[in-house]
C-alpha cells in the first residue's frame, strides 16, 4: 500500500542578505509538494505563513453588503424575475423549459462556453455570507443538476462529460452576488477532468485498484488531512493543492453522476455547507468549486465522483488578485495555510452542533 501513493516533498534553499534582519545572510527553505496522482506541484515557504494578510486582506463586509444592495434591483434571479428574464430549453428536451426543485431553478446560460451550459439559481436570497449556505438550499440545486444530467444523457448518449461548478462573488469570477451554480458539459472532457481520468486509468492498470478509494484509505491511516465524512462523501484536504484552501470530497462508491441518488447528494450538500461554514470562520468570503464525474454510463472503475472546493481572494476595495503568473502560467499553486493546518481547522465545522 505505502508505495502505491507517495506524498513527495522536494526542498530548496534560497539565500540572500535580508534588510529586515540587519542585512544578515538569510536562508529560507522552500518546500515543493507533488500530487501523488498528477504530479501537480505546489509551493510552501513557511516564512510566508505570518504574511498571509499581505496576500489576503480581510473581507470588507460593509462593501459586500453595499454591492449586494446596489445590484439587487437589477438581479434576474431575485423574486419571480427569472420567470421572465431567463432563457428556456426546448420543450422536448426539458419539459417546461427549466428544471425546478423548490427555490432552485436551472435554465440555459445566454452565452454558453460549452455544448451544454446551464445556470442554476440557488435559493431566493440575493447575498449570503458563507455560513448561510444551508443544506436544503444546496441540495435543491444538486437535485436539479442531477435530474438535468440524466435528462441530457438519455436524449444524447454522446453527452458523457459533465461538471457542476460555482463561482461566488466578484474575486471568484461571479458576475452577480446571487448564489448560482453552473452545469457545464459535452462530448469531450475539460482539460483537468481529462488529465484526472487518464491518470486514474494508468493507476488502475498498474495497481489493479482505484486511486480514489486508495487515497481515502491512505489519508484515513495518516489522519493529518482528513476532515470528516458526510453520507457517502469523505472529505480531506489535498496534499498538493490546486488552489487556496483546497478541500476534496470523494464519493468512494460512485463512479458517475448517474449513480448518485438523493441520499448521496444530501451527504455531499452537508459536507459542502460545512466547508463553507469553516471557510467563513476563517474570514473567507469567496469560493470556486467543481464536482467531477466519470464519463456518464461508462461505469469507469478507475474514477470516483469528487468535489473540489477552493477559496479565492477576499472582497475588499482595490484587492489584488490571488492568481498571478505562478498559478496561471507556471501552473504551480502557492500554499499559505498548509493542508494539514487547514484540515484541523475545518474539522470543527464538521462536528455535529
Ligand atoms: Zn438576486
CSV table of C-alpha atoms and ligand atoms in Angstrom, one decimal, residues 72 75 77-78 126 178, ligand 1:
chain,number,residue,atom,x,y,z
A,72,UNK,CA,-30.4,43.6,-6.1
A,75,UNK,CA,-31.0,40.9,-10.4
A,77,UNK,CA,-32.6,35.7,-10.1
A,78,UNK,CA,-34.4,37.6,-7.4
A,126,UNK,CA,-29.5,37.8,-3.2
A,178,UNK,CA,-27.0,36.0,-6.1
B,1,LIG,ZN1,-30.7,38.3,-6.7
